CSV table of C-alpha atoms in Angstrom, one decimal:
chain,number,residue,atom,x,y,z
I,129,UNK,CA,-44.1,-28.6,97.3
I,130,UNK,CA,-45.1,-27.5,100.8
I,131,UNK,CA,-41.6,-26.6,101.8
I,132,UNK,CA,-40.9,-24.1,98.8
I,133,UNK,CA,-44.2,-22.5,99.5
I,134,UNK,CA,-43.6,-22.2,103.2
I,135,UNK,CA,-40.2,-20.8,102.6
I,136,UNK,CA,-41.3,-18.3,100.1
I,137,UNK,CA,-44.2,-17.1,102.7
I,138,UNK,CA,-41.6,-16.8,105.3
I,139,UNK,CA,-39.1,-14.8,103.2
I,140,UNK,CA,-42.2,-12.3,102.5
I,141,UNK,CA,-43.0,-12.0,106.1
I,142,UNK,CA,-39.9,-12.0,107.9
I,143,UNK,CA,-38.1,-8.7,108.3
I,144,UNK,CA,-35.1,-8.5,105.8
I,145,UNK,CA,-31.9,-7.1,106.7
I,146,UNK,CA,-29.7,-5.8,104.0
I,147,UNK,CA,-26.1,-4.1,104.0
I,148,UNK,CA,-25.9,-0.8,102.4
I,149,UNK,CA,-22.8,1.6,102.0
I,150,UNK,CA,-22.7,5.0,100.6
I,151,UNK,CA,-26.0,4.9,98.7
I,152,UNK,CA,-28.1,6.5,101.6
I,153,UNK,CA,-28.7,10.1,102.7
I,154,UNK,CA,-30.6,11.9,105.4
I,155,UNK,CA,-33.8,13.6,104.1
I,156,UNK,CA,-34.4,15.0,107.7
I,157,UNK,CA,-33.7,13.7,111.2
I,158,UNK,CA,-35.8,10.6,111.1
I,159,UNK,CA,-36.0,9.6,107.3
I,160,UNK,CA,-33.3,8.2,104.8
I,161,UNK,CA,-33.2,8.1,101.0
I,162,UNK,CA,-31.6,5.0,99.9
I,163,UNK,CA,-31.9,5.3,95.8
I,164,UNK,CA,-35.6,5.6,95.1
I,165,UNK,CA,-36.6,4.0,98.6
I,166,UNK,CA,-37.6,6.2,101.4
I,167,UNK,CA,-37.0,4.7,104.9
I,168,UNK,CA,-38.6,6.1,107.8
I,169,UNK,CA,-36.7,5.1,111.1
I,170,UNK,CA,-38.9,3.2,113.7
I,171,UNK,CA,-39.7,4.6,117.4
I,172,UNK,CA,-38.6,8.3,116.8
I,173,UNK,CA,-39.9,11.8,115.5
I,174,UNK,CA,-37.5,14.4,114.5
I,175,UNK,CA,-38.0,18.1,113.9
I,176,UNK,CA,-39.7,18.7,110.4
I,177,UNK,CA,-37.8,20.4,107.5
I,178,UNK,CA,-39.3,24.0,106.7
I,179,UNK,CA,-42.5,23.7,105.2
I,180,UNK,CA,-43.1,20.3,106.0
I,181,UNK,CA,-45.3,20.5,109.3
I,182,UNK,CA,-48.8,20.5,108.2
I,183,UNK,CA,-51.5,22.8,109.9
I,184,UNK,CA,-53.1,21.2,113.0
I,185,UNK,CA,-50.2,18.7,113.4
I,186,UNK,CA,-48.0,18.8,116.5
I,187,UNK,CA,-44.5,18.8,115.2
I,188,UNK,CA,-41.4,18.0,117.3
I,189,UNK,CA,-39.7,21.2,118.5
I,190,UNK,CA,-36.0,21.8,117.6
I,191,UNK,CA,-33.5,22.4,114.8
I,192,UNK,CA,-34.4,20.3,111.7
I,193,UNK,CA,-31.0,21.1,110.2
I,194,UNK,CA,-29.1,19.9,113.3
I,195,UNK,CA,-31.2,16.7,113.3
I,196,UNK,CA,-30.5,16.0,109.7
I,197,UNK,CA,-26.9,16.7,110.1
I,198,UNK,CA,-26.8,14.2,113.2
I,199,UNK,CA,-28.2,11.5,111.0
I,200,UNK,CA,-26.0,12.5,108.1
I,201,UNK,CA,-22.9,11.6,110.4
I,202,UNK,CA,-24.1,8.4,111.4
I,203,UNK,CA,-24.3,7.4,107.7
I,204,UNK,CA,-20.6,7.4,107.2
I,205,UNK,CA,-20.4,3.7,108.4
I,206,UNK,CA,-21.9,0.9,106.5
I,207,UNK,CA,-25.7,0.6,107.4
I,208,UNK,CA,-27.9,-2.5,107.9
I,209,UNK,CA,-31.5,-2.1,107.2
I,210,UNK,CA,-34.2,-4.3,108.7
I,211,UNK,CA,-37.3,-3.6,106.9
I,212,UNK,CA,-40.6,-4.4,108.9
I,213,UNK,CA,-43.4,-2.7,106.9
I,214,UNK,CA,-44.6,0.3,105.4
I,215,UNK,CA,-46.2,3.7,106.7
I,216,UNK,CA,-49.4,5.5,105.1
I,217,UNK,CA,-47.1,7.6,103.0
I,218,UNK,CA,-45.8,4.5,101.4
I,219,UNK,CA,-42.1,4.9,103.1
I,220,UNK,CA,-40.3,1.8,104.1
I,221,UNK,CA,-40.4,1.4,108.0
I,222,UNK,CA,-37.1,0.0,109.4
I,223,UNK,CA,-34.8,-0.3,112.2
I,224,UNK,CA,-31.5,0.8,110.7
I,225,UNK,CA,-28.1,0.5,112.2
I,226,UNK,CA,-24.6,1.8,111.6
I,227,UNK,CA,-21.7,0.0,112.9
I,228,UNK,CA,-24.1,-2.0,115.0
I,229,UNK,CA,-25.7,0.9,116.4
I,230,UNK,CA,-29.3,1.7,116.0
I,231,UNK,CA,-29.7,5.3,114.2
I,232,UNK,CA,-33.0,5.8,116.1
I,233,UNK,CA,-31.3,5.4,119.6
I,234,UNK,CA,-28.1,7.4,118.0
I,235,UNK,CA,-30.8,10.3,117.4
I,236,UNK,CA,-32.4,10.1,120.7
I,237,UNK,CA,-29.1,10.0,122.6
I,238,UNK,CA,-27.9,13.2,120.6
I,239,UNK,CA,-31.2,14.9,121.5
I,240,UNK,CA,-32.4,15.3,118.0
I,241,UNK,CA,-35.6,13.2,118.1
I,242,UNK,CA,-38.3,12.4,120.5
I,243,UNK,CA,-39.1,9.0,121.4
I,244,UNK,CA,-42.6,7.7,120.2
I,245,UNK,CA,-43.8,4.6,121.9
I,246,UNK,CA,-46.9,4.2,119.7
I,247,UNK,CA,-44.4,3.9,116.8
I,248,UNK,CA,-41.8,1.6,118.3
I,249,UNK,CA,-42.7,-1.9,117.1
I,250,UNK,CA,-42.0,-4.3,119.9
I,251,UNK,CA,-40.6,-1.6,122.3
I,252,UNK,CA,-37.0,-2.0,120.9
I,253,UNK,CA,-36.2,1.5,120.6
I,254,UNK,CA,-37.6,2.4,124.2
I,255,UNK,CA,-34.8,0.0,125.3
I,256,UNK,CA,-32.0,2.1,123.9
């Protein structure tokens, strides 16, 4: 009886990776929509779409449309989603890769996002 319970707990706690093809779209430069699920890329902050930078918040400077387009381009390949939690807005926090390349790292390399060490679980994106 202990083994099934331990297995069930491990499945709930362990990050889960799934493959997704053609069912995700870019909301902005750091967020995806996969069906009804919103997925926030870990470790980066991209420019907000018009009307989404709330008063008093320090939003990333840049072209939000270019950031979203950059992320959209990366979604042509099958993606793997490694879910690690939820943020205060209820979005899934995840490491997402396309053809083995991390999407947060792609956005950083293309200059479409800023690195946020305080949002990088385990420093993984800081090693891009």
